[in-house]
Amino acid sequence: MNTPENHPENHPTNQSEKVLTLGDDINTDNIIPAKRGTNLDPAHLKRYALEHIIGIDQLMNYDVIEAGANFGCGSSREIAAIALKAAGIREVRARSFADIFYRNSINIGLPLKHLGEAESHPIVAAITQAGGLFAFNQQRLRGDIALPPSDTPRRPMTMAEKLLARASGNAFVQPGEVVFARVDLAMSHDAIAAGVAQLFYQHFGESARIWERDRLVLVADHFIQINDIRVDPKADLLYQQMVQFAEEQGCHLLDVVSPGEAAGICHVLLPERGFVRPGMVIAGTDSHSCTYGAFGCFSTGIGTTDMANLLATGDLWLRVPPTLRICLEGTPAPEISAKDIMLFLLGQLGCDGAIGRVLEFCGGAIARMPMDERMTLANMAVECGALCGLIAPDAVTWEYLAERQREVPSEYLEERLDDEVMAELGRAIASSADAEYERTYTFDLTHLEPQVACPPKPDQVVGISQLGRVPITKAFIGSCTGGKLHDLAEAAAVLNGNRVAPQVSLFVVPASQAVLQQAEVLGYVEILEAAGATILKSGCGACINAGRGVLEAGENGIYATNRNFKGRSGDPTGNNYLASPRVVAVSAIRGYISSQLD
């Protein structure tokens, strides 16, 4: 079977159709590199579609794409679907599609075809027939279309099914049906919010107001540092347009605290600021919005069109997903972190192992994990293709949230958490004892060794003892995955009394101002700097090729981030290895990838 790295071939199936044949796991960074995303003009985007595979300005020579499994995996950026459509692609055919890319394509009218699979649900067909989601929802708002209630009979439900049943006003739902779920909290950031605002005003009127201003949070974090590594004035324009939209709508804005310095990275900042509660349905214009599932929320990434419609209607169409139950047992060695566990799971399941599904984590290893580590598991569920990674709330959850209740609760967070509220909510959303899971996986983590994901995909995972000697010159600890306080503590424990190798540049990015302040109080920052690390301003930065710490041409680096696709974190010829913050720190000292200091 072809892989994304193979040369594509031109296979005309008839005289009028030119087909570009690709392999499995064609990700959104393959389709359109993130650095092209500051210019939202389709005429610009089409030029760079699949540039790392076939070159610039080449996709316009094709009419159809045929691919393998998991087409469109990775980011929720809708510009991937827009770029293909703008380039003249009439249809994308694949054995399977990543769920967010699937929804984005349906929403904008890019035809998709599942090879060897019967097509879709009547509501999905109706959206397509209407000409896309905007036209469909305009008909809904006029009362021309009424959504039928679910006819699913009484049945035991998983946590995900319970959350979607509640949010869609149904007593019961089952995997495969399509529902419109009311959203409790919506999030967007500076890389996407401007495009959302443009579409919102274009389709719902220049004076349109969002459905509930207190339920939208906008965060400045993604492209705010891009000019540190290359000149891109459009990034600042996107930021300014987001700020303007927040002012016009009166929603929450978590703005920069100084030029190029975020209050925090969105997926760490929202829980930290008390916006997230168990039982919520949360949607964000970022694929790692699944992070909030660590708190017992159904939370998923969506595209620009989905978000613009959500802001008008307050709901979101979703296919109810099957659930994979991931039971993590045993007591891992002290040096094993949630990042090692998640990389191990990726190696077992693959990038397509949970397409359109939910991962529900449970077991003794989960019960012993702090919230920072649970967030890492949920954050990377999307790398398996999952919509969401769910963990049932327990005492650890409630303790974290009780310390972070908003000083002035929003209207939808009026009720303060107390023991009675927490117990009732926990019972209401927990999976039924006899819930139907598509499959249950049980893993004993007792003998798990540190894990490393080799380029160019996060499922190319090996135990570190099987890796061989890989020299590095770049090391990075940060992002929504690897910049939390627990992550910095891991790194500081290793670097204390040691020095970064002279040939290695180690960058550390605290995921929020609160993380930075706590790390300073606890002495972590002093330890990291004394060891030779460079502490950078909070923000997404190098993780999305938009700040210091990116890979140069041909460079090997080890990163505590979540993706290592070609060009994701720098030059496309660079090699990005993924590992835990601890392994990154050890490797920075040794000058090659290692988990052993001696």
Coordinates of C-alpha atoms in Angstrom, one line a residue:
M1 CA 0.0 0.0 0.0
N2 CA 1.2 3.5 -0.7
T3 CA 2.2 5.7 2.2
P4 CA 2.1 9.5 2.3
E5 CA 5.8 9.5 1.6
N6 CA 5.4 7.6 -1.7
H7 CA 5.3 9.4 -5.0
P8 CA 1.6 9.8 -6.0
E9 CA 0.5 8.5 -9.4
N10 CA -1.9 9.8 -12.0
H11 CA -4.5 7.0 -12.6
P12 CA -7.2 8.3 -14.9
T13 CA -10.3 6.2 -14.5
N14 CA -11.9 7.7 -17.6
Q15 CA -10.9 10.2 -20.2
S16 CA -12.2 13.2 -18.2
E17 CA -10.9 12.4 -14.8
K18 CA -7.4 12.7 -13.4
V19 CA -6.9 10.9 -10.1
L20 CA -4.2 11.5 -7.5
T21 CA -3.6 8.3 -5.6
L22 CA -2.3 8.7 -2.0
G23 CA -1.9 6.3 0.9
D24 CA -3.0 6.1 4.5
D25 CA -3.0 8.8 7.2
I26 CA -2.8 11.8 4.9
N27 CA -2.9 14.5 7.6
T28 CA -4.0 18.1 7.6
D29 CA -0.4 19.3 7.8
N30 CA 0.2 17.2 4.6
I31 CA -2.9 18.8 3.0
I32 CA -2.0 22.4 3.9
P33 CA 1.0 23.3 6.2
A34 CA 0.0 25.3 9.3
K35 CA 2.3 28.2 8.3
R36 CA 0.1 28.8 5.2
G37 CA -2.9 29.4 7.5
T38 CA -2.4 33.1 8.2
N39 CA -3.8 33.8 4.7
L40 CA -7.4 32.5 4.5
D41 CA -7.9 33.3 0.8
P42 CA -8.8 30.1 -1.1
A43 CA -6.9 31.3 -4.1
H44 CA -3.8 31.4 -1.8
L45 CA -4.5 28.1 -0.1
K46 CA -5.0 26.1 -3.2
R47 CA -1.4 26.8 -4.4
Y48 CA 0.0 25.1 -1.3
A49 CA -2.3 22.1 -1.1
L50 CA -0.2 18.9 -0.6
E51 CA 2.9 20.9 -1.3
H52 CA 5.1 18.6 0.8
I53 CA 3.9 15.6 -1.3
I54 CA 3.5 16.8 -4.8
G55 CA 4.8 20.4 -4.8
I56 CA 3.4 23.9 -5.0
D57 CA 0.8 24.6 -7.6
Q58 CA 0.4 21.0 -8.6
L59 CA -2.9 19.9 -7.2
M60 CA -4.8 21.9 -9.8
N61 CA -3.7 19.2 -12.3
Y62 CA -6.1 16.7 -10.7
D63 CA -9.8 16.3 -10.4
V64 CA -10.1 13.5 -7.8
I65 CA -8.1 12.2 -4.8
E66 CA -8.2 8.5 -3.9
A67 CA -6.5 7.6 -0.6
G68 CA -6.4 4.9 2.0
A69 CA -7.5 5.0 5.6
N70 CA -7.8 8.0 8.0
F71 CA -7.7 10.8 5.3
G72 CA -7.6 14.2 6.9
C73 CA -6.3 13.2 10.3
G74 CA -4.6 15.7 12.6
S75 CA -5.8 19.3 13.0
S76 CA -9.3 20.6 12.9
R77 CA -8.3 23.4 10.5
E78 CA -11.0 23.7 7.9
I79 CA -8.5 25.3 5.5
A80 CA -7.5 21.7 4.6
A81 CA -10.9 21.0 3.1
I82 CA -11.1 24.5 1.6
A83 CA -7.7 24.2 -0.1
L84 CA -8.7 20.9 -1.8
K85 CA -12.0 22.4 -3.0
A86 CA -10.4 25.6 -4.2
A87 CA -7.8 23.6 -6.1
G88 CA -10.7 22.0 -8.1
I89 CA -10.9 18.6 -6.4
R90 CA -14.4 17.3 -7.3
E91 CA -14.3 14.4 -4.9
V92 CA -12.1 12.8 -2.3
R93 CA -12.4 9.0 -2.1
A94 CA -10.9 7.1 0.8
R95 CA -11.3 4.0 2.9
S96 CA -12.0 6.2 5.9
F97 CA -11.9 9.8 6.9
A98 CA -10.9 11.5 10.2
D99 CA -14.1 12.7 11.8
I100 CA -13.4 16.4 12.0
F101 CA -12.2 16.5 8.4
Y102 CA -15.4 14.6 7.4
R103 CA -17.6 17.2 9.1
N104 CA -15.7 20.1 7.7
S105 CA -16.0 18.7 4.2
I106 CA -19.7 18.1 4.5
N107 CA -20.2 21.5 5.9
I108 CA -18.5 23.3 3.0
G109 CA -19.8 21.0 0.2
L110 CA -16.6 19.1 -0.6
P111 CA -17.9 15.7 -1.9
L112 CA -16.5 12.7 0.0
K113 CA -16.9 9.0 -0.8
H114 CA -16.1 6.1 1.5
L115 CA -14.6 3.4 -0.6
G116 CA -16.5 0.1 0.0
E117 CA -19.0 1.7 2.4
A118 CA -22.6 2.6 2.1
E119 CA -23.2 6.3 2.5
S120 CA -24.5 8.2 5.2
H121 CA -27.3 9.3 7.6
P122 CA -30.4 11.2 6.4
I123 CA -29.4 14.4 8.3
V124 CA -25.9 14.3 6.7
A125 CA -27.5 13.8 3.3
A126 CA -29.9 16.7 4.0
I127 CA -27.0 19.0 4.9
T128 CA -25.3 18.0 1.6
Q129 CA -28.5 18.4 -0.4
A130 CA -29.1 21.9 1.1
G131 CA -25.7 23.0 -0.1
G132 CA -23.8 22.9 3.2
L133 CA -24.4 23.6 6.8
F134 CA -25.1 27.4 6.5
A135 CA -28.0 26.8 4.1
F136 CA -29.3 23.9 6.2
N137 CA -29.2 25.9 9.4
Q138 CA -30.8 28.9 7.7
Q139 CA -33.7 26.6 6.9
R140 CA -33.8 25.4 10.5
L141 CA -33.9 29.0 11.8
R142 CA -36.8 29.8 9.5
G143 CA -38.7 26.8 10.7
D144 CA -38.5 25.1 7.3
I145 CA -36.8 22.0 8.8
A146 CA -37.7 20.2 12.0
L147 CA -35.2 17.8 13.5
P148 CA -36.9 14.5 14.4
P149 CA -36.3 13.2 17.9
S150 CA -34.3 10.0 18.4
D151 CA -36.3 6.8 18.3
T152 CA -33.7 4.8 20.1
P153 CA -35.4 2.6 22.7
R154 CA -34.3 2.4 26.3
R155 CA -30.8 1.1 26.6
P156 CA -27.8 1.3 28.9
M157 CA -25.4 4.0 27.7
T158 CA -21.7 4.9 27.9
M159 CA -20.6 8.2 29.4
A160 CA -20.3 9.7 25.9
E161 CA -23.8 8.5 24.9
K162 CA -25.3 9.9 28.1
L163 CA -23.7 13.3 27.6
L164 CA -24.9 13.5 24.0
A165 CA -28.4 12.3 24.9
R166 CA -28.7 15.0 27.5
A167 CA -27.3 17.7 25.2
S168 CA -29.6 16.7 22.3
G169 CA -32.8 16.5 24.4
N170 CA -33.2 12.7 23.9
A171 CA -33.7 10.1 26.6
F172 CA -31.5 7.6 24.7
V173 CA -29.1 7.6 21.8
Q174 CA -27.0 5.0 20.2
P175 CA -23.8 4.9 18.0
G176 CA -24.3 5.9 14.4
E177 CA -27.3 8.2 14.7
V178 CA -26.8 11.9 14.1
V179 CA -27.9 14.5 16.7
F180 CA -27.7 18.2 17.2
A181 CA -26.2 18.7 20.6
R182 CA -26.5 21.9 22.6
V183 CA -23.1 23.2 23.4
D184 CA -22.2 24.4 26.9
L185 CA -18.9 26.1 26.1
A186 CA -17.3 27.1 22.8
M187 CA -13.6 28.1 22.3
S188 CA -11.7 29.6 19.5
H189 CA -8.2 31.1 19.1
D190 CA -6.3 33.7 17.1
A191 CA -5.5 31.4 14.2
I192 CA -9.2 30.6 13.5
A193 CA -11.5 33.1 15.2
A194 CA -11.2 35.8 12.5
G195 CA -12.4 33.4 9.9
V196 CA -15.2 32.3 12.2
A197 CA -16.3 35.9 12.7
Q198 CA -16.2 36.6 8.9
L199 CA -18.4 33.7 8.2
F200 CA -20.8 34.4 11.1
Y201 CA -21.4 38.0 9.9
Q202 CA -21.6 36.9 6.2
H203 CA -24.3 34.3 6.7
F204 CA -26.2 35.6 9.7
G205 CA -26.0 39.4 9.2
E206 CA -23.7 42.2 10.0
S207 CA -25.6 42.9 13.2
A208 CA -25.9 39.3 14.3
R209 CA -25.3 38.4 17.9
I210 CA -23.9 35.1 19.2
W211 CA -26.3 32.8 20.9
E212 CA -24.9 33.3 24.4
R213 CA -21.9 35.5 24.9
D214 CA -20.9 34.0 28.2
R215 CA -20.4 30.6 26.6
L216 CA -17.7 31.7 24.1
V217 CA -14.1 32.0 25.1
L218 CA -11.5 33.4 22.7
V219 CA -7.8 32.9 23.4
A220 CA -4.7 34.5 22.0
D221 CA -2.0 31.7 21.8
H222 CA -1.4 30.2 18.4
F223 CA 0.2 32.7 16.0
I224 CA 1.2 35.4 18.4
Q225 CA 4.9 34.5 18.2
I226 CA 5.2 33.8 14.6
N227 CA 7.1 37.0 13.8
D228 CA 9.9 35.8 16.1
I229 CA 10.9 33.3 13.4
R230 CA 9.5 34.8 10.1
V231 CA 7.8 38.0 9.0
D232 CA 4.1 37.4 8.7
P233 CA 1.9 40.5 9.1
K234 CA -1.2 38.5 8.4
A235 CA -0.8 36.7 11.8
D236 CA -1.1 40.0 13.6
L237 CA -4.2 40.9 11.5
L238 CA -5.9 37.6 12.5
Y239 CA -5.2 38.5 16.2
Q240 CA -6.6 42.0 15.8
Q241 CA -9.7 40.7 14.1
M242 CA -10.3 38.2 16.9
V243 CA -10.0 41.0 19.6
Q244 CA -12.4 43.1 17.6
F245 CA -14.9 40.3 17.4
A246 CA -14.6 39.7 21.2
E247 CA -15.3 43.4 21.8
E248 CA -18.3 43.5 19.4
Q249 CA -19.9 40.4 21.0
G250 CA -18.9 40.9 24.6
C251 CA -17.6 37.3 25.0
H252 CA -14.7 36.2 27.1
L253 CA -11.2 37.2 25.7
L254 CA -8.1 35.6 27.3
D255 CA -5.7 38.1 25.7
V256 CA -1.9 38.4 25.6
V257 CA -0.3 39.7 28.7
S258 CA 2.5 41.3 26.8
P259 CA 3.5 41.3 23.1
G260 CA 3.9 37.7 21.9
E261 CA 3.1 36.3 25.4
A262 CA -0.1 34.4 26.0
A263 CA -2.0 34.3 29.2
G264 CA -1.8 30.6 28.5
I265 CA -2.4 27.9 25.9
C266 CA -6.1 27.4 25.5
H267 CA -6.4 23.8 26.6
V268 CA -4.5 24.5 29.8
L269 CA -6.0 27.9 30.4
L270 CA -9.7 27.1 30.2
P271 CA -9.7 24.5 33.0
E272 CA -7.3 26.6 35.0
R273 CA -9.6 29.6 34.8
G274 CA -12.6 27.6 35.9
F275 CA -14.5 27.4 32.6
V276 CA -14.7 23.6 32.5
R277 CA -17.1 21.4 34.5
P278 CA -18.0 17.7 34.3
G279 CA -21.1 17.0 32.2
M280 CA -20.5 19.8 29.7
V281 CA -20.5 19.5 25.9
I282 CA -17.6 21.6 24.7
A283 CA -16.5 22.5 21.1
G284 CA -13.3 24.3 20.1
T285 CA -11.7 25.2 16.8
D286 CA -8.7 23.1 17.6
S287 CA -8.4 19.3 17.4
H288 CA -6.9 19.1 20.9
S289 CA -10.1 20.4 22.4
C290 CA -10.6 16.8 23.4
T291 CA -8.3 17.7 26.4
Y292 CA -11.4 18.7 28.4
G293 CA -12.6 15.1 28.3
A294 CA -10.3 14.6 31.3
F295 CA -12.9 16.4 33.4
G296 CA -15.8 14.2 32.3
C297 CA -16.9 16.5 29.4
F298 CA -17.8 15.5 25.8
S299 CA -15.3 17.8 24.1
T300 CA -14.2 17.8 20.5
G301 CA -12.5 19.8 17.8
I302 CA -14.5 21.5 15.1
G303 CA -13.9 23.6 12.0
T304 CA -14.6 27.2 11.1
T305 CA -18.0 26.5 9.5
D306 CA -19.2 24.4 12.4
M307 CA -18.2 27.2 14.9
A308 CA -19.8 30.0 12.9
N309 CA -23.1 28.0 12.8
L310 CA -22.8 27.1 16.5
L311 CA -22.5 30.8 17.4
A312 CA -25.8 31.4 15.8
T313 CA -27.7 28.2 16.8
G314 CA -26.0 27.1 20.0
D315 CA -25.7 23.5 18.8
L316 CA -23.6 21.2 16.7
W317 CA -24.3 18.2 14.6
L318 CA -22.5 15.0 15.6
R319 CA -22.6 11.3 14.8
V320 CA -23.0 9.5 18.1
P321 CA -19.7 7.7 18.4
P322 CA -19.0 4.1 19.6
T323 CA -16.8 3.9 22.7
L324 CA -13.6 2.0 23.1
R325 CA -12.9 1.3 26.8
I326 CA -9.2 1.6 27.7
C327 CA -8.5 -0.1 31.1
L328 CA -5.0 0.8 32.4
E329 CA -3.9 -1.4 35.2
G330 CA -0.8 -2.0 37.2
T331 CA 1.7 0.4 38.8
P332 CA 4.1 1.9 36.2
A333 CA 7.7 2.6 37.2
P334 CA 8.2 6.1 38.7
E335 CA 9.9 7.4 35.5
I336 CA 6.8 6.5 33.4
S337 CA 4.4 9.3 32.6
A338 CA 1.1 9.7 30.9
K339 CA 2.9 10.7 27.8
D340 CA 4.7 7.3 27.7
I341 CA 1.3 5.6 28.3
M342 CA -0.4 7.5 25.5
L343 CA 2.5 6.9 23.1
F344 CA 2.3 3.2 23.9
L345 CA -1.5 3.2 23.2
L346 CA -0.8 4.9 19.9
G347 CA 1.6 2.2 19.0
Q348 CA -1.0 -0.4 19.9
L349 CA -4.1 1.3 18.2
G350 CA -2.5 3.3 15.4
C351 CA -3.5 6.7 14.2
D352 CA -6.6 5.2 12.7
G353 CA -7.5 2.9 15.6
A354 CA -10.3 5.0 17.0
I355 CA -11.6 7.0 14.0
G356 CA -15.0 8.5 14.9
R357 CA -14.9 6.9 18.4
V358 CA -14.4 7.9 22.0
L359 CA -11.7 6.6 24.2
E360 CA -13.0 6.1 27.8
F361 CA -10.1 5.6 30.1
C362 CA -10.4 3.7 33.4
G363 CA -8.5 1.5 35.8
G364 CA -6.2 1.7 38.7
A365 CA -3.5 3.6 36.9
I366 CA -6.0 6.3 36.0
A367 CA -7.2 6.6 39.6
R368 CA -3.7 7.4 40.7
M369 CA -3.0 10.0 38.1
P370 CA -3.1 13.8 38.9
M371 CA -5.2 16.0 36.6
D372 CA -2.2 17.3 34.6
E373 CA -1.4 13.7 33.6
R374 CA -5.1 12.9 32.8
M375 CA -5.2 15.9 30.6
T376 CA -2.2 14.5 28.6
L377 CA -4.1 11.3 27.9
A378 CA -7.3 13.1 26.8
N379 CA -5.3 15.6 24.8
M380 CA -3.7 13.0 22.6
A381 CA -6.8 10.8 22.1
V382 CA -7.3 12.6 18.8
E383 CA -4.0 11.2 17.6
C384 CA -5.7 7.8 17.5
G385 CA -8.6 9.4 15.5
A386 CA -10.9 9.7 18.5
L387 CA -13.4 12.6 18.9
C388 CA -12.8 12.7 22.6
G389 CA -10.9 11.0 25.4
L390 CA -13.1 10.7 28.5
I391 CA -12.3 10.1 32.1
A392 CA -15.1 9.8 34.7
P393 CA -14.9 12.6 37.4
D394 CA -13.7 11.5 40.8
A395 CA -12.1 13.0 43.9
V396 CA -9.0 14.1 42.0
T397 CA -11.3 16.0 39.5
W398 CA -13.4 17.7 42.2
E399 CA -10.3 18.8 44.2
Y400 CA -8.8 20.4 41.1
L401 CA -12.0 22.2 40.2
A402 CA -12.8 23.3 43.7
E403 CA -9.6 25.2 43.8
R404 CA -10.4 26.9 40.4
Q405 CA -14.0 28.0 40.7
R406 CA -14.5 31.3 39.0
E407 CA -14.5 34.3 41.4
V408 CA -17.5 35.8 39.5
P409 CA -19.3 32.7 38.1
S410 CA -20.7 33.0 34.6
E411 CA -24.4 32.6 34.2
Y412 CA -24.1 29.0 33.2
L413 CA -21.7 28.3 36.2
E414 CA -23.9 29.9 38.9
E415 CA -24.0 26.8 41.0
R416 CA -21.0 26.4 43.3
L417 CA -19.5 23.0 43.6
D418 CA -20.3 21.2 46.8
D419 CA -20.3 17.5 47.8
E420 CA -24.0 17.0 47.0
V421 CA -23.7 18.6 43.5
M422 CA -20.5 16.7 42.7
A423 CA -22.0 13.3 43.7
E424 CA -25.2 13.8 41.8
L425 CA -23.4 14.9 38.7
G426 CA -20.9 12.1 38.9
R427 CA -23.7 9.5 39.1
A428 CA -25.7 11.1 36.2
I429 CA -22.9 11.0 33.7
A430 CA -21.1 7.8 34.6
S431 CA -21.3 4.9 32.1
S432 CA -24.0 2.4 33.0
A433 CA -22.6 -0.8 34.5
D434 CA -23.9 -2.8 31.5
A435 CA -23.1 -0.2 28.8
E436 CA -22.2 -1.5 25.4
Y437 CA -18.6 -0.8 24.4
E438 CA -17.4 -1.5 20.9
R439 CA -14.3 -3.1 22.4
T440 CA -12.5 -3.2 25.7
Y441 CA -8.7 -3.0 25.8
T442 CA -6.8 -3.9 29.0
F443 CA -3.2 -3.1 29.5
D444 CA -0.9 -3.9 32.4
L445 CA 1.6 -1.0 32.7
T446 CA 3.8 -2.5 35.3
H447 CA 6.7 -3.2 33.0
L448 CA 6.2 -0.4 30.5
E449 CA 9.4 1.3 29.5
P450 CA 9.7 4.9 28.2
Q451 CA 8.3 5.3 24.7
V452 CA 9.4 7.3 21.7
A453 CA 7.4 8.1 18.6
C454 CA 9.6 8.3 15.5
P455 CA 8.9 10.6 12.6
P456 CA 6.8 11.1 10.6
K457 CA 3.7 9.9 12.6
P458 CA 2.8 9.7 16.3
D459 CA 2.0 6.0 16.0
Q460 CA 5.5 5.0 14.9
V461 CA 6.3 4.1 18.5
V462 CA 9.0 2.0 20.0
G463 CA 10.2 1.3 23.5
I464 CA 13.3 3.4 24.0
S465 CA 15.5 0.4 24.4
Q466 CA 14.7 -0.5 20.8
L467 CA 15.4 2.9 19.3
G468 CA 19.2 2.8 18.8
R469 CA 21.4 5.9 19.1
V470 CA 19.8 9.0 17.7
P471 CA 21.8 12.2 18.1
I472 CA 19.8 15.5 18.6
T473 CA 20.5 19.2 18.5
K474 CA 17.1 20.5 19.5
A475 CA 14.9 19.6 22.5
F476 CA 11.5 21.1 23.4
I477 CA 9.3 20.9 26.5
G478 CA 6.0 22.8 26.1
S479 CA 2.6 22.9 24.4
C480 CA -0.8 22.0 25.7
T481 CA 0.6 18.4 26.0
G482 CA 4.0 19.0 27.6
G483 CA 4.0 22.4 29.3
K484 CA 1.9 21.9 32.4
L485 CA 3.3 22.1 35.9
H486 CA 3.7 18.4 36.3
D487 CA 5.7 18.3 33.0
L488 CA 8.1 21.1 34.2
A489 CA 8.5 19.2 37.5
E490 CA 9.6 16.1 35.6
A491 CA 12.1 18.1 33.6
A492 CA 13.5 20.0 36.6
A493 CA 14.0 16.7 38.6
V494 CA 16.2 15.4 35.8
L495 CA 18.1 18.7 35.0
N496 CA 18.8 19.6 38.7
G497 CA 22.6 19.6 39.0
N498 CA 23.1 18.7 35.3
R499 CA 23.9 20.6 32.2
V500 CA 22.4 20.6 28.7
A501 CA 24.9 19.2 26.2
P502 CA 26.7 22.0 24.3
Q503 CA 25.4 20.9 20.9
V504 CA 21.8 20.9 22.1
S505 CA 19.3 23.8 22.4
L506 CA 16.7 23.1 25.0
F507 CA 13.6 25.3 25.0
V508 CA 10.9 25.2 27.8
V509 CA 7.5 26.8 27.4
P510 CA 5.3 27.0 30.5
A511 CA 1.7 26.4 29.3
S512 CA 0.3 29.4 31.2
Q513 CA 1.2 32.4 33.4
A514 CA 0.0 30.5 36.4
V515 CA 2.2 27.5 35.5
L516 CA 5.2 29.9 35.1
Q517 CA 4.5 31.5 38.5
Q518 CA 4.2 28.2 40.3
A519 CA 7.3 26.9 38.6
E520 CA 9.2 30.0 39.8
V521 CA 8.0 29.6 43.4
L522 CA 8.9 25.9 43.4
G523 CA 12.3 26.5 42.0
Y524 CA 11.8 24.7 38.7
V525 CA 12.6 27.8 36.6
E526 CA 15.9 28.4 38.4
I527 CA 16.9 24.8 37.9
L528 CA 16.0 24.7 34.2
E529 CA 17.9 28.0 33.5
A530 CA 20.9 26.9 35.5
A531 CA 21.0 23.7 33.4
G532 CA 21.1 25.7 30.2
A533 CA 17.5 25.7 29.1
T534 CA 15.9 28.7 27.5
I535 CA 12.5 29.6 29.0
L536 CA 10.2 31.0 26.3
K537 CA 7.0 33.0 26.6
S538 CA 3.8 31.1 26.9
G539 CA 2.1 30.2 23.6
C540 CA 1.8 27.4 21.1
G541 CA 4.9 28.5 19.2
A542 CA 7.1 25.7 17.8
C543 CA 4.5 23.0 18.2
I544 CA 2.7 24.6 15.3
N545 CA 5.8 26.0 13.5
A546 CA 5.0 29.4 14.8
G547 CA 7.7 30.4 17.3
R548 CA 11.2 29.7 18.6
G549 CA 12.3 26.1 19.0
V550 CA 11.4 24.9 15.5
L551 CA 13.4 22.3 13.6
E552 CA 15.9 23.5 11.0
A553 CA 16.6 21.7 7.8
G554 CA 17.8 18.1 8.4
E555 CA 17.8 18.6 12.2
N556 CA 16.9 15.9 14.7
G557 CA 14.9 17.0 17.7
I558 CA 13.0 15.5 20.6
Y559 CA 9.8 17.2 21.6
A560 CA 7.2 16.8 24.4
T561 CA 4.5 17.9 22.0
N562 CA 1.7 15.8 20.4
R563 CA 2.4 15.5 16.7
N564 CA 5.5 14.9 14.6
F565 CA 4.1 15.1 11.1
K566 CA 6.4 16.4 8.4
G567 CA 6.8 20.1 8.6
R568 CA 4.5 20.3 11.7
S569 CA 7.2 21.8 13.9
G570 CA 9.7 23.3 11.5
D571 CA 11.4 22.5 8.2
P572 CA 9.9 19.4 6.5
T573 CA 13.3 17.8 6.3
G574 CA 13.7 17.9 10.1
N575 CA 13.0 14.8 12.2
N576 CA 10.8 15.2 15.2
Y577 CA 10.8 12.5 17.8
L578 CA 8.0 12.6 20.5
A579 CA 8.6 11.6 24.1
S580 CA 7.8 12.5 27.7
P581 CA 9.2 15.7 29.3
R582 CA 11.5 13.5 31.4
V583 CA 13.0 11.7 28.3
V584 CA 13.4 15.1 26.5
A585 CA 15.3 16.4 29.5
V586 CA 17.6 13.4 29.7
S587 CA 18.2 13.5 26.0
A588 CA 19.1 17.2 26.1
I589 CA 21.8 16.3 28.7
R590 CA 23.1 13.3 26.8
G591 CA 23.0 14.8 23.3
Y592 CA 21.1 11.8 22.0
I593 CA 17.7 10.2 22.7
S594 CA 18.0 8.4 26.0
S595 CA 16.1 7.8 29.3
Q596 CA 19.2 7.1 31.3
L597 CA 21.4 9.7 32.9
D598 CA 24.3 7.3 33.3

